[in-house]
mmCIF file of C-alpha atoms in Angstrom:
data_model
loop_
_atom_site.group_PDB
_atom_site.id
_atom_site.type_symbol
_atom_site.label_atom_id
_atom_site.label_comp_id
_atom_site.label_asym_id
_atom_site.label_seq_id
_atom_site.Cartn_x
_atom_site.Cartn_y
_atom_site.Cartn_z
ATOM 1 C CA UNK A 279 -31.639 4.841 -23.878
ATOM 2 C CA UNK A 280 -28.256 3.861 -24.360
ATOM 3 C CA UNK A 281 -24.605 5.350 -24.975
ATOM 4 C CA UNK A 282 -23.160 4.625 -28.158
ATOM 5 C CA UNK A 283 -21.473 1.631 -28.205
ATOM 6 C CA UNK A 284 -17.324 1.113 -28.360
ATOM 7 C CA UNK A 285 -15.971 -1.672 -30.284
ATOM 8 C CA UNK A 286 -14.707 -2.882 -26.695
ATOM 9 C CA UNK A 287 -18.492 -4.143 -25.585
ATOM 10 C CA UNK A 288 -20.439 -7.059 -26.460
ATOM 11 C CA UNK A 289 -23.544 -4.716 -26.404
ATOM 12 C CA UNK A 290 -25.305 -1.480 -25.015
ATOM 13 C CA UNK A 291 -24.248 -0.538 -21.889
ATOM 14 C CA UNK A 292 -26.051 1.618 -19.575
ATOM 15 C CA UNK A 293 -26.425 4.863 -18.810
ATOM 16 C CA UNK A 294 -28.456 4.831 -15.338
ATOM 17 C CA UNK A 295 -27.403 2.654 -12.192
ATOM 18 C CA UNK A 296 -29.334 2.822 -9.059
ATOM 19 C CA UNK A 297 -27.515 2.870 -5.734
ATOM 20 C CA UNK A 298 -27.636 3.198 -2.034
ATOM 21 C CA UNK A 299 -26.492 6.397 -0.285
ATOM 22 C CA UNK A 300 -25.947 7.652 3.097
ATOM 23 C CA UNK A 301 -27.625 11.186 3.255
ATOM 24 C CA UNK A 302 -27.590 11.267 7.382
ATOM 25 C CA UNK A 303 -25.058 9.433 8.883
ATOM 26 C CA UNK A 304 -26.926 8.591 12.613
ATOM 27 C CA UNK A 305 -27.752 4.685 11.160
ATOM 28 C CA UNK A 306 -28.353 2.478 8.426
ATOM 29 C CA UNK A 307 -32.283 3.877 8.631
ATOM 30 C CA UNK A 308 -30.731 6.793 6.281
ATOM 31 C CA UNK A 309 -30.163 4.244 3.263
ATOM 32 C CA UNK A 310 -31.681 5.668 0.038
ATOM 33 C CA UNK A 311 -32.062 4.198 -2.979
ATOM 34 C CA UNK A 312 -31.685 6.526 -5.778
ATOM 35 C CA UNK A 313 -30.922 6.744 -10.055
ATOM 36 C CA UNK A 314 -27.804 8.120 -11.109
ATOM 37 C CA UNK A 315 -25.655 8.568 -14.543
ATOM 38 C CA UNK A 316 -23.221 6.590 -15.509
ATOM 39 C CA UNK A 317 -20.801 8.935 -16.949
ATOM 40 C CA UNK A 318 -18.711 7.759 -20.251
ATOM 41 C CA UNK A 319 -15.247 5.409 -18.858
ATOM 42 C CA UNK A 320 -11.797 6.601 -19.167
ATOM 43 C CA UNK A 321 -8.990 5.010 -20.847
ATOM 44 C CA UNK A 322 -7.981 2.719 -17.743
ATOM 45 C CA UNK A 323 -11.482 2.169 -16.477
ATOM 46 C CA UNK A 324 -13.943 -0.559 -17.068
ATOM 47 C CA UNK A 325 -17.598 -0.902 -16.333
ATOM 48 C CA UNK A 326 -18.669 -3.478 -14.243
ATOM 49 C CA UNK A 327 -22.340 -5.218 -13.815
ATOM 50 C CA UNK A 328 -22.360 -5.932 -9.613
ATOM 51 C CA UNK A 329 -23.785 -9.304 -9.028
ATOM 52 C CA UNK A 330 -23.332 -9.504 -5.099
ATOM 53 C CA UNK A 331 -22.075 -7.444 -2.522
ATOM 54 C CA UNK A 332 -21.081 -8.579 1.024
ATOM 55 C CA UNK A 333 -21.131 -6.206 4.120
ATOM 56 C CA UNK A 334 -18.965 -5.582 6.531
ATOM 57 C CA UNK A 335 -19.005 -4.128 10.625
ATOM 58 C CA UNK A 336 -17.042 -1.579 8.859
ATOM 59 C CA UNK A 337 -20.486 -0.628 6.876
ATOM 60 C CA UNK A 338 -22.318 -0.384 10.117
ATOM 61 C CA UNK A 339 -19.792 2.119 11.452
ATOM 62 C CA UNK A 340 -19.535 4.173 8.413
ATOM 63 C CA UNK A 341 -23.313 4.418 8.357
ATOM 64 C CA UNK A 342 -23.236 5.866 12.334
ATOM 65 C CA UNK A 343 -20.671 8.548 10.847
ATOM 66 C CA UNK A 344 -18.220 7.243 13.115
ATOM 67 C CA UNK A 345 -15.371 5.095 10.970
ATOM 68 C CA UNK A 346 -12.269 6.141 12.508
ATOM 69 C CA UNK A 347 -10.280 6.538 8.799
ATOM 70 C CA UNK A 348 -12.606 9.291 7.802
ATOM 71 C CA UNK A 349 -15.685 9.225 5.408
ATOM 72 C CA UNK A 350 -17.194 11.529 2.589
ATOM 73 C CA UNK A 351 -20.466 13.221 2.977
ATOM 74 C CA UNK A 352 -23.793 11.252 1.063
ATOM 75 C CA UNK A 353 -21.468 8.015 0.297
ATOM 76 C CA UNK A 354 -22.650 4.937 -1.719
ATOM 77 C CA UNK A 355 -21.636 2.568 0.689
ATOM 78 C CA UNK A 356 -19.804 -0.696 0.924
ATOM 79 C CA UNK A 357 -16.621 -2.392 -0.435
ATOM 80 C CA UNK A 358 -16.631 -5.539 -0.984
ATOM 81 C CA UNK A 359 -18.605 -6.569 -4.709
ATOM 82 C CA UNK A 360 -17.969 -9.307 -7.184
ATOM 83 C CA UNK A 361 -19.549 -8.661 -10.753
ATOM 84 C CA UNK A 362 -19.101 -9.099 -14.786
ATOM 85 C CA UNK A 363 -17.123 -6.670 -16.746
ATOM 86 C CA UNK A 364 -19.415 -5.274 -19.534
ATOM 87 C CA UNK A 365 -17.295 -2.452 -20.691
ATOM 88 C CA UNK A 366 -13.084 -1.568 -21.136
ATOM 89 C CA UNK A 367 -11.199 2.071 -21.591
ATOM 90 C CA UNK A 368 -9.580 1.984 -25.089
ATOM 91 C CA UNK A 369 -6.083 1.516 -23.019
ATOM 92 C CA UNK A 370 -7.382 -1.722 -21.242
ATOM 93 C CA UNK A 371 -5.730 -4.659 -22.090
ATOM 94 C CA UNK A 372 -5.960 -7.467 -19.588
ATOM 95 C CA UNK A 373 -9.502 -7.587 -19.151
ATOM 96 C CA UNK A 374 -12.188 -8.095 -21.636
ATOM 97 C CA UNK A 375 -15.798 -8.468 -21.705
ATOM 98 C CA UNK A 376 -17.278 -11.299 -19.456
ATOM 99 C CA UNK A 377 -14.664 -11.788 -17.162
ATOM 100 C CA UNK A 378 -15.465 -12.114 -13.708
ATOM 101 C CA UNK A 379 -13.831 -9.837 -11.102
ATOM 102 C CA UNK A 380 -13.859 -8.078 -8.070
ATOM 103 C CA UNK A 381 -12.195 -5.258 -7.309
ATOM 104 C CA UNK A 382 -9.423 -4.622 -4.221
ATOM 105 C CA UNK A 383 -10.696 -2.699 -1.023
ATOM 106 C CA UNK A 384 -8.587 0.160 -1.460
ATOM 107 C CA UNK A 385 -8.469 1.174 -5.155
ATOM 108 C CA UNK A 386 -4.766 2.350 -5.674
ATOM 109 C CA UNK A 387 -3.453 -0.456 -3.234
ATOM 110 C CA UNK A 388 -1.474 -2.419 -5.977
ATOM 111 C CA UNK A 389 1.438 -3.999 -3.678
ATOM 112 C CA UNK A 390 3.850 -3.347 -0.839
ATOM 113 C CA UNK A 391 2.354 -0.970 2.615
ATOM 114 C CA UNK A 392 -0.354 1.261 2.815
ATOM 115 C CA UNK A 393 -0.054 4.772 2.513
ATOM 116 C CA UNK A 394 -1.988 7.951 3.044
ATOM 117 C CA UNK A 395 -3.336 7.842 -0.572
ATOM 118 C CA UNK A 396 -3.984 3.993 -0.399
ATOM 119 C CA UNK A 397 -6.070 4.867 2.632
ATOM 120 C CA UNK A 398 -7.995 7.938 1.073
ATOM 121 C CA UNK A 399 -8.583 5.194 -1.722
ATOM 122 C CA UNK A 400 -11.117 2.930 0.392
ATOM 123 C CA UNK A 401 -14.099 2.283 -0.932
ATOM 124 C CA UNK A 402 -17.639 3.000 0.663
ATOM 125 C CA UNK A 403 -16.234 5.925 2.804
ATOM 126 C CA UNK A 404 -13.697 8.209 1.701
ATOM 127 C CA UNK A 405 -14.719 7.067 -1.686
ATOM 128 C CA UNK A 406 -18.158 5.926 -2.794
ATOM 129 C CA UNK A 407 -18.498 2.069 -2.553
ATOM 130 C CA UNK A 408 -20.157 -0.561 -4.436
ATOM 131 C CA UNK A 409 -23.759 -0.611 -3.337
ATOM 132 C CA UNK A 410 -24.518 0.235 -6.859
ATOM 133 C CA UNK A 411 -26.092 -1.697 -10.015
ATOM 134 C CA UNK A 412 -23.050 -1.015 -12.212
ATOM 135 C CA UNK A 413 -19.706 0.640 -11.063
ATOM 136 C CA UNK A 414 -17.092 1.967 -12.940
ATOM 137 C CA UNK A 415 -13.415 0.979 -11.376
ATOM 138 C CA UNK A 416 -9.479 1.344 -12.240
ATOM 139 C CA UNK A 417 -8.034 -1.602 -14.408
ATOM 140 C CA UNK A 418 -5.772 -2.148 -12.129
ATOM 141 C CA UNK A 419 -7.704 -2.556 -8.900
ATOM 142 C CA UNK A 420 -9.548 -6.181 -10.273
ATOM 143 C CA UNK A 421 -8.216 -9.599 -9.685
ATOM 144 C CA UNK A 422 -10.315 -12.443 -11.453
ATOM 145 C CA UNK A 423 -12.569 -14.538 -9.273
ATOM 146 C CA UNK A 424 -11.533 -17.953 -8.553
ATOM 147 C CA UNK A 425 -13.457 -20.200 -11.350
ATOM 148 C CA UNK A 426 -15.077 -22.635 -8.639
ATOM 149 C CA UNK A 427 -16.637 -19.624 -6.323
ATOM 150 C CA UNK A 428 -20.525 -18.240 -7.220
ATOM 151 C CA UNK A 429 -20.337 -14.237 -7.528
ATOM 152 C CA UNK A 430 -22.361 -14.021 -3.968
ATOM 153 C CA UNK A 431 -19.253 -16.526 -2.463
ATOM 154 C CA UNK A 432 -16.957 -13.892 -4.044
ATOM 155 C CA UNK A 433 -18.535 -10.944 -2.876
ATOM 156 C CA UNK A 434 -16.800 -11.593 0.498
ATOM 157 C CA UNK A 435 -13.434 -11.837 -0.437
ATOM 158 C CA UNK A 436 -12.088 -8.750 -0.930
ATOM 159 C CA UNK A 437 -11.997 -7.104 3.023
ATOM 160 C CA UNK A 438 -12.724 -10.106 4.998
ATOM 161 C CA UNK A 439 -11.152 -12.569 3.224
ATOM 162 C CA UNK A 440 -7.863 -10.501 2.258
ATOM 163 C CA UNK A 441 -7.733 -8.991 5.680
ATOM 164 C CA UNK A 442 -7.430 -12.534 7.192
ATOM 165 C CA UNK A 443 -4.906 -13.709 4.385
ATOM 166 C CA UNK A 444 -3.128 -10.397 5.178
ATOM 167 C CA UNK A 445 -2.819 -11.136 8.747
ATOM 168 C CA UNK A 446 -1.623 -14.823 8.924
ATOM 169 C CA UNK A 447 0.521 -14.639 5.398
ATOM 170 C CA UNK A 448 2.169 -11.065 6.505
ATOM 171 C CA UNK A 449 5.851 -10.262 6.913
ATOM 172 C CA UNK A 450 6.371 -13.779 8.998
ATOM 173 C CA UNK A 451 4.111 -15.887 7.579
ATOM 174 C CA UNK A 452 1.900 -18.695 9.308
ATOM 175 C CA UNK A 453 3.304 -22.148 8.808
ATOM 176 C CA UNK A 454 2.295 -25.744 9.634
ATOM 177 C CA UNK A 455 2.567 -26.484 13.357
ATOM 178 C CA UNK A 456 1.392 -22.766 14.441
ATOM 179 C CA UNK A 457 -0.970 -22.511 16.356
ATOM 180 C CA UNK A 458 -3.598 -19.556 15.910
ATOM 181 C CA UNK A 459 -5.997 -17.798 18.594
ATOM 182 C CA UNK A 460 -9.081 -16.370 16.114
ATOM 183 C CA UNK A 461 -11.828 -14.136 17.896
ATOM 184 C CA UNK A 462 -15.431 -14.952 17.308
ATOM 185 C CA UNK A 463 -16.920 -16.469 14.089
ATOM 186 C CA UNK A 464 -17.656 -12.870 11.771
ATOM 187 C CA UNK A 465 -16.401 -13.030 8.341
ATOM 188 C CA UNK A 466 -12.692 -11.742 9.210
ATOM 189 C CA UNK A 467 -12.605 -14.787 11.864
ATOM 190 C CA UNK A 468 -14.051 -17.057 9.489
ATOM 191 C CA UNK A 469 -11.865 -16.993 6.744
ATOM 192 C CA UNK A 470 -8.749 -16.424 9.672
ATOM 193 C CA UNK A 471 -9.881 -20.063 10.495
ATOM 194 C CA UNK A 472 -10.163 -21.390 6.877
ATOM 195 C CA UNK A 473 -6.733 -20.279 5.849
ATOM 196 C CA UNK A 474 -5.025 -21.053 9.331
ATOM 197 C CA UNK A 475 -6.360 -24.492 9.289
ATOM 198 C CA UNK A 476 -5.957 -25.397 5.063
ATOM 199 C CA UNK A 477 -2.329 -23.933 6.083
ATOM 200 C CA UNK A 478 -1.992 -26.993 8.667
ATOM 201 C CA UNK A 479 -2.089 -24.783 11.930
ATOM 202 C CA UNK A 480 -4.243 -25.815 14.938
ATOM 203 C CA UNK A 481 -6.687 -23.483 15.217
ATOM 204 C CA UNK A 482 -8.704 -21.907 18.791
ATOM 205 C CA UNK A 483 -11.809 -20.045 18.197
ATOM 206 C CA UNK A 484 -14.033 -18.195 21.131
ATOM 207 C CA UNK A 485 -17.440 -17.430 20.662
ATOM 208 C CA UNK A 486 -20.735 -16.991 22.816
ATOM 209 C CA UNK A 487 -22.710 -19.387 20.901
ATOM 210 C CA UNK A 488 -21.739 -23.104 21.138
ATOM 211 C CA UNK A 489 -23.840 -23.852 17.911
ATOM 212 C CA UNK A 490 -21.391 -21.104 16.506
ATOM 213 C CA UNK A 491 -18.838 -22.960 17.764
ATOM 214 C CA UNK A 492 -20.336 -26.246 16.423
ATOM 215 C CA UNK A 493 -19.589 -24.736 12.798
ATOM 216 C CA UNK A 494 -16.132 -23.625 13.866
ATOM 217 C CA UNK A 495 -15.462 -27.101 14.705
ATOM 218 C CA UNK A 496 -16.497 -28.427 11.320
ATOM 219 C CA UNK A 497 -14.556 -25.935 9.450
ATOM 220 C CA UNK A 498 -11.435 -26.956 11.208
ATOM 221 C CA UNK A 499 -10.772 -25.712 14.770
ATOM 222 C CA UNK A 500 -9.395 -27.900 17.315
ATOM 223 C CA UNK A 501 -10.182 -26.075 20.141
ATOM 224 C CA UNK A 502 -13.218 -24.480 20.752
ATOM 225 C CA UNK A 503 -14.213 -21.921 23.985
ATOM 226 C CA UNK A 504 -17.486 -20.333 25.145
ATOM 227 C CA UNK A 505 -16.305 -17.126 26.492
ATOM 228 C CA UNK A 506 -19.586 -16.669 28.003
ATOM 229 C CA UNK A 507 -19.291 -19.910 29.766
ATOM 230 C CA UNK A 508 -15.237 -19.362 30.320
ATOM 231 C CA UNK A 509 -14.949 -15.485 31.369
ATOM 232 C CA UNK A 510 -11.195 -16.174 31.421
ATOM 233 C CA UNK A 511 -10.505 -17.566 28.251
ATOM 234 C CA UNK A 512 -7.074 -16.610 28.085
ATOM 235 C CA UNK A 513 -6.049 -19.256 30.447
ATOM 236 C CA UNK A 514 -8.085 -22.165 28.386
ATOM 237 C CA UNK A 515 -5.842 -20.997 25.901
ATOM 238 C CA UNK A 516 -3.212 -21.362 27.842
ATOM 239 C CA UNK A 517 -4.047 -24.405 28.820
ATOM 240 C CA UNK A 518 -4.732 -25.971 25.497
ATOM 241 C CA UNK A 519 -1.315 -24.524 24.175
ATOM 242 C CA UNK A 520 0.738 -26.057 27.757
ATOM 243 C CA UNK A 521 1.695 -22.934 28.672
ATOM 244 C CA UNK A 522 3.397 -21.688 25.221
ATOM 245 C CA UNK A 523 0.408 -19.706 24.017
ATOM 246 C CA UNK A 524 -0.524 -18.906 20.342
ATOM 247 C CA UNK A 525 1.689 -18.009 17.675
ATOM 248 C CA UNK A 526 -0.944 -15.775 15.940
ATOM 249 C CA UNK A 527 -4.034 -13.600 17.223
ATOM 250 C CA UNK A 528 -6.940 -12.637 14.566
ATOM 251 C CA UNK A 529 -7.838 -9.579 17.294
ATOM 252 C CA UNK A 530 -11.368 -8.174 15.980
ATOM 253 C CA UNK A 531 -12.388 -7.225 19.744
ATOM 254 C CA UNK A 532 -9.931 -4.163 20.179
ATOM 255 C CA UNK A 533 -10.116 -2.319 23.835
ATOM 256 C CA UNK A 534 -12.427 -5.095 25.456
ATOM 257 C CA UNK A 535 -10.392 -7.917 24.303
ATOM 258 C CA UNK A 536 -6.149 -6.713 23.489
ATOM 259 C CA UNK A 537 -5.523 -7.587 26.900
ATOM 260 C CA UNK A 538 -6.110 -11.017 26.969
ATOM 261 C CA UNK A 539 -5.236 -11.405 23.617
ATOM 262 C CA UNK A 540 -1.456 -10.745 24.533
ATOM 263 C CA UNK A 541 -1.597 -12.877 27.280
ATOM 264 C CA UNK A 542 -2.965 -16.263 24.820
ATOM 265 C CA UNK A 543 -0.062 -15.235 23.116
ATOM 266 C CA UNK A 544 3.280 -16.689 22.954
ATOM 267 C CA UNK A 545 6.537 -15.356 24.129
ATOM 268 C CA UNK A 546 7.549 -13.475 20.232
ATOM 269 C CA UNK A 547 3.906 -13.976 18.965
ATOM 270 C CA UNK A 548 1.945 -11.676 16.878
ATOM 271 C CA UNK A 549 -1.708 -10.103 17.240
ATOM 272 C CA UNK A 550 -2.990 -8.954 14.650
ATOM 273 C CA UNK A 551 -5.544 -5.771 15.100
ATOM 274 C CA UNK A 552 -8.314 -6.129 12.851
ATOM 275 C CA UNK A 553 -11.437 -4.804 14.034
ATOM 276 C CA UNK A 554 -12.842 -3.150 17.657
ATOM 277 C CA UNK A 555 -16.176 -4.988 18.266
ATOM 278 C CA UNK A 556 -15.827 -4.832 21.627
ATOM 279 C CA UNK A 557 -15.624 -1.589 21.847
ATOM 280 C CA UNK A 558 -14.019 1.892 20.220
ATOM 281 C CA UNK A 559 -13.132 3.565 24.005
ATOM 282 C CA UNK A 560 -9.763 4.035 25.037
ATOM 283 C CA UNK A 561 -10.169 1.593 27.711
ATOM 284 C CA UNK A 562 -7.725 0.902 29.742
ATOM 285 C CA UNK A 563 -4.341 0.957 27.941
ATOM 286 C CA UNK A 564 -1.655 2.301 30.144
ATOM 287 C CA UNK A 565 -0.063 -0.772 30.832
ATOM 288 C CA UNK A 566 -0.041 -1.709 27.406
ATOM 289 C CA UNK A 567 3.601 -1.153 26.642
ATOM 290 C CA UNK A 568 4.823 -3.151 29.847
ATOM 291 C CA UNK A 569 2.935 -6.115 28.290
ATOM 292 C CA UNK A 570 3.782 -6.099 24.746
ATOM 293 C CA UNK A 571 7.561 -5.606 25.923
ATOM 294 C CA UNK A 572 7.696 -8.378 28.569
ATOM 295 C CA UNK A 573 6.468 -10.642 26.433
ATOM 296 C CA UNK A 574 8.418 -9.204 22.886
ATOM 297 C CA UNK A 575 5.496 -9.381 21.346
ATOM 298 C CA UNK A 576 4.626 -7.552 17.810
ATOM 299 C CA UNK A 577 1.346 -5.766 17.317
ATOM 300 C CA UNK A 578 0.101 -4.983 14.226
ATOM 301 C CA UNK A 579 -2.312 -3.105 13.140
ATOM 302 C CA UNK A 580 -4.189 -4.662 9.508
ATOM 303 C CA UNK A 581 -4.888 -2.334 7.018
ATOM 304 C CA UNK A 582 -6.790 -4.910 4.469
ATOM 305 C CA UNK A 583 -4.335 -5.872 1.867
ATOM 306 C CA UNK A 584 -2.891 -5.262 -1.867
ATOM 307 C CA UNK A 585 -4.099 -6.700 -4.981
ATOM 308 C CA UNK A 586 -1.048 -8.667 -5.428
ATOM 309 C CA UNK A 587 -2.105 -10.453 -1.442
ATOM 310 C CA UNK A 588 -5.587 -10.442 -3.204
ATOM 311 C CA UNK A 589 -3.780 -12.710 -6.207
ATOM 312 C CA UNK A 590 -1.830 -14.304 -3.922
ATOM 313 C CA UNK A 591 -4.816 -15.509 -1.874
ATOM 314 C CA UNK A 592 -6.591 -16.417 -4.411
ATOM 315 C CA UNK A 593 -4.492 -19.002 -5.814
ATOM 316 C CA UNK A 594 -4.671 -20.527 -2.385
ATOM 317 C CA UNK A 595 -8.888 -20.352 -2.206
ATOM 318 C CA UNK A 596 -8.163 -22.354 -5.552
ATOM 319 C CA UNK A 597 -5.224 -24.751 -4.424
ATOM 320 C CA UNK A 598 -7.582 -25.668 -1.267
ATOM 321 C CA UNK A 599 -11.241 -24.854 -2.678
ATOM 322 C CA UNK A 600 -11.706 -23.354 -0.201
ATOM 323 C CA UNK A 601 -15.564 -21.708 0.329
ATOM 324 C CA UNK A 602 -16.769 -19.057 1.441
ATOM 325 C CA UNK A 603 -19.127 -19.284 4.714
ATOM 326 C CA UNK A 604 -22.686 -17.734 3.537
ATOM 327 C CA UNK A 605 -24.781 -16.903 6.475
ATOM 328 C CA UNK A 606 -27.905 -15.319 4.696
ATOM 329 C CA UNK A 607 -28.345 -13.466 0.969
ATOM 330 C CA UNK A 608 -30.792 -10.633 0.853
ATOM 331 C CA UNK A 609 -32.447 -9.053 -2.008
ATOM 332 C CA UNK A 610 -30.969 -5.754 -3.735
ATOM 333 C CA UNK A 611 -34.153 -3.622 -2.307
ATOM 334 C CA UNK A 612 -33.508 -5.161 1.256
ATOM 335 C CA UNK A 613 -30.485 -3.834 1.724
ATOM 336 C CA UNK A 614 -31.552 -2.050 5.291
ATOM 337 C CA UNK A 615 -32.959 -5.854 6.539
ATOM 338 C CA UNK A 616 -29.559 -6.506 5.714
ATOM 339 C CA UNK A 617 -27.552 -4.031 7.936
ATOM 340 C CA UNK A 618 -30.114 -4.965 10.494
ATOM 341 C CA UNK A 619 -29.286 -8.415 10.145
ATOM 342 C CA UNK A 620 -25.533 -7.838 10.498
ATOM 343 C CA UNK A 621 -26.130 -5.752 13.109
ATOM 344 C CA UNK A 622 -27.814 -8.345 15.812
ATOM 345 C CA UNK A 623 -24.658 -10.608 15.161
ATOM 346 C CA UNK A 624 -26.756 -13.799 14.830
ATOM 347 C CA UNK A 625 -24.402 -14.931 11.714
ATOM 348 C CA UNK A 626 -21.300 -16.806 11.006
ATOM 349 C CA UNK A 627 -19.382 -15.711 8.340
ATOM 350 C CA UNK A 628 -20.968 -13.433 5.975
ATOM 351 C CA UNK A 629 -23.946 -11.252 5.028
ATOM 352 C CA UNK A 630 -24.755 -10.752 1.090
ATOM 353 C CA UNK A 631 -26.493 -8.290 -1.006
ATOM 354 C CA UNK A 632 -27.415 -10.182 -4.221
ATOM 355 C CA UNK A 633 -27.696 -7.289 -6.835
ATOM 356 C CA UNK A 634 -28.089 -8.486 -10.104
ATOM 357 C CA UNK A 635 -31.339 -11.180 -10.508
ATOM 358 C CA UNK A 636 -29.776 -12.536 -13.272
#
């Protein structure tokens, strides 16, 4: 069965989707796979066939009940999908039929800083996300895929990727000559160490995993440090930088990690808070001030990114081609093997959901 068709679709479009939601909240375990309606668009909507999604730590958290922004009850989870437009609103004129998009993290983030409602706007917890067969989105949350990336390779652009871009292409952007501290090898890190190093910075990654690091290496970095091998890291950066420190910190480690992270820095550097994988205490902190100040450092906290940083990024993926790091691609109905996967942090760079077989 199918809806009557507008003169805006190339043919029938659906009326069921199936999708994951989060019932329970106390682990990934809880994902459900169930049928739902598709309910008619609106004006400034359009329908989109997923193709691939990519997850996130964030999903991992959301699905424990514990992401820190706030969640809604039974979400579809996820953010991050690239997919085919099947279907425009009768008021949609920059997108047709075909194209290839994916939509921005938070829905109603169109440019300049976040704000409460950009927040409440994030999809796969205060809004449902894109674990779904076919989602309907805003017009204006899409930007088009760059025309040399696969829909899996752009399923990982728009948190990781954007949150990276966000970071190092801010209000003082990265330039050649910098030199940038990144954290680990997860998707965030990843792409941190793409951009940094197609920007012409010298990059530093740290990792436990020297074949990790191995990969690092061949995606750009210059310097490469086994934490687990080098406890105190911060002074191989140090060391590497004679004395200056970093001009940039990708921080993904939060609590366990801000402390050395400001001092790798430079004197005037930035960190740049994007995750807390090391840990969501309160740690010790009360210091904190005395070290941000005696070094005049700026900290600052990444919220993703607009769709105009989305654009903006994108023409540099295309500039560079750059690509995506795939670590494994898992089938629509093994979308728990998937969490799990993410979860034992064998991977660098990112985890995918291929949706659509076609």
């Amino acid at each position: 069965m199918s809806l009557t068709v507008p003169p805006h679709t190339a043919a029938p479009i659906p009326t069921v989707t199936r999708e994951y939601h989060l019932p329970k909240v106390d682990g990934f375990h809880n994902l459900t796979l169930r049928r739902a309606p598709v309910r008619a668009l609106k004006s400034k909507e359009v329908l989109v066939k997923v193709h691939a999604v990519s997850l996130q730590y964030r999903d991992l958290v959301v699905a424990k009940g514990q992401y820190p922004l706030g969640q809604k009850e039974d979400p579809v989870p996820c953010s991050d999908m690239a997919g085919e437009i099947i279907a425009v609103g009768d008021q949609v004129t920059k997108w047709s039929v075909g194209d290839r998009v994916c939509s921005n993290f938070s829905t109603e983030h169109i440019f300049g800083d976040p704000t409460e409602e950009i927040k409440l706007s994030g999809l796969g917890a205060p809004i449902d996300g894109v674990l779904t067969e076919y989602k309907i989105l805003p017009a204006h949350a899409l930007v088009t895929i760059p025309p040399h990336l696969s829909y899996v390779e752009a399923s990982t652009l728009p948190c990781a990727a954007l949150t990276a871009y966000n970071a190092l292409m801010g209000p003082v952007p990265l330039k050649g000559g910098d030199t940038v501290l990144v954290l680990g090898t997860g998707g965030v890190s990843t792409f941190g160490l793409q951009f940094a190093a197609a920007s012409g910075a010298d990059v530093i990654v740290t990792s436990s995993s020297d074949s990790k690091l191995e990969v690092a290496a061949k995606l750009g970095a210059a310097h490469c440090i086994n934490y687990k091998k080098t406890p105190n890291w911060e002074k191989e950066v140090l060391r590497v930088t004679h004395g200056r420190g970093v001009d940039h910190v990708i921080e993904v480690g939060g609590v366990g990690t801000l402390h050395k992270s400001i001092q790798s820095v430079r004197y005037g550097g930035f960190i740049h808070v994007i995750g807390f994988v090391a840990g969501v205490g309160t740690g010790d902190l009360g210091n904190l001030p005395a070290l941000l100040l005696g070094k005049a450092v700026t900290l600052r906290g990444i919220l993703i990114g607009s769709r105009t940083q989305f654009e903006d990024m994108n023409r540099l993926i295309t500039a560079r081609q750059i690509k995506p790091v795939i670590n494994s691609i898992f089938e629509f109905e093994e979308a728990r093997a998937a969490y799990e996967y993410l979860e034992s942090q064998q991977h660098i760079g990112k985890v995918v959901i291929k949706v659509s077989k076609e």
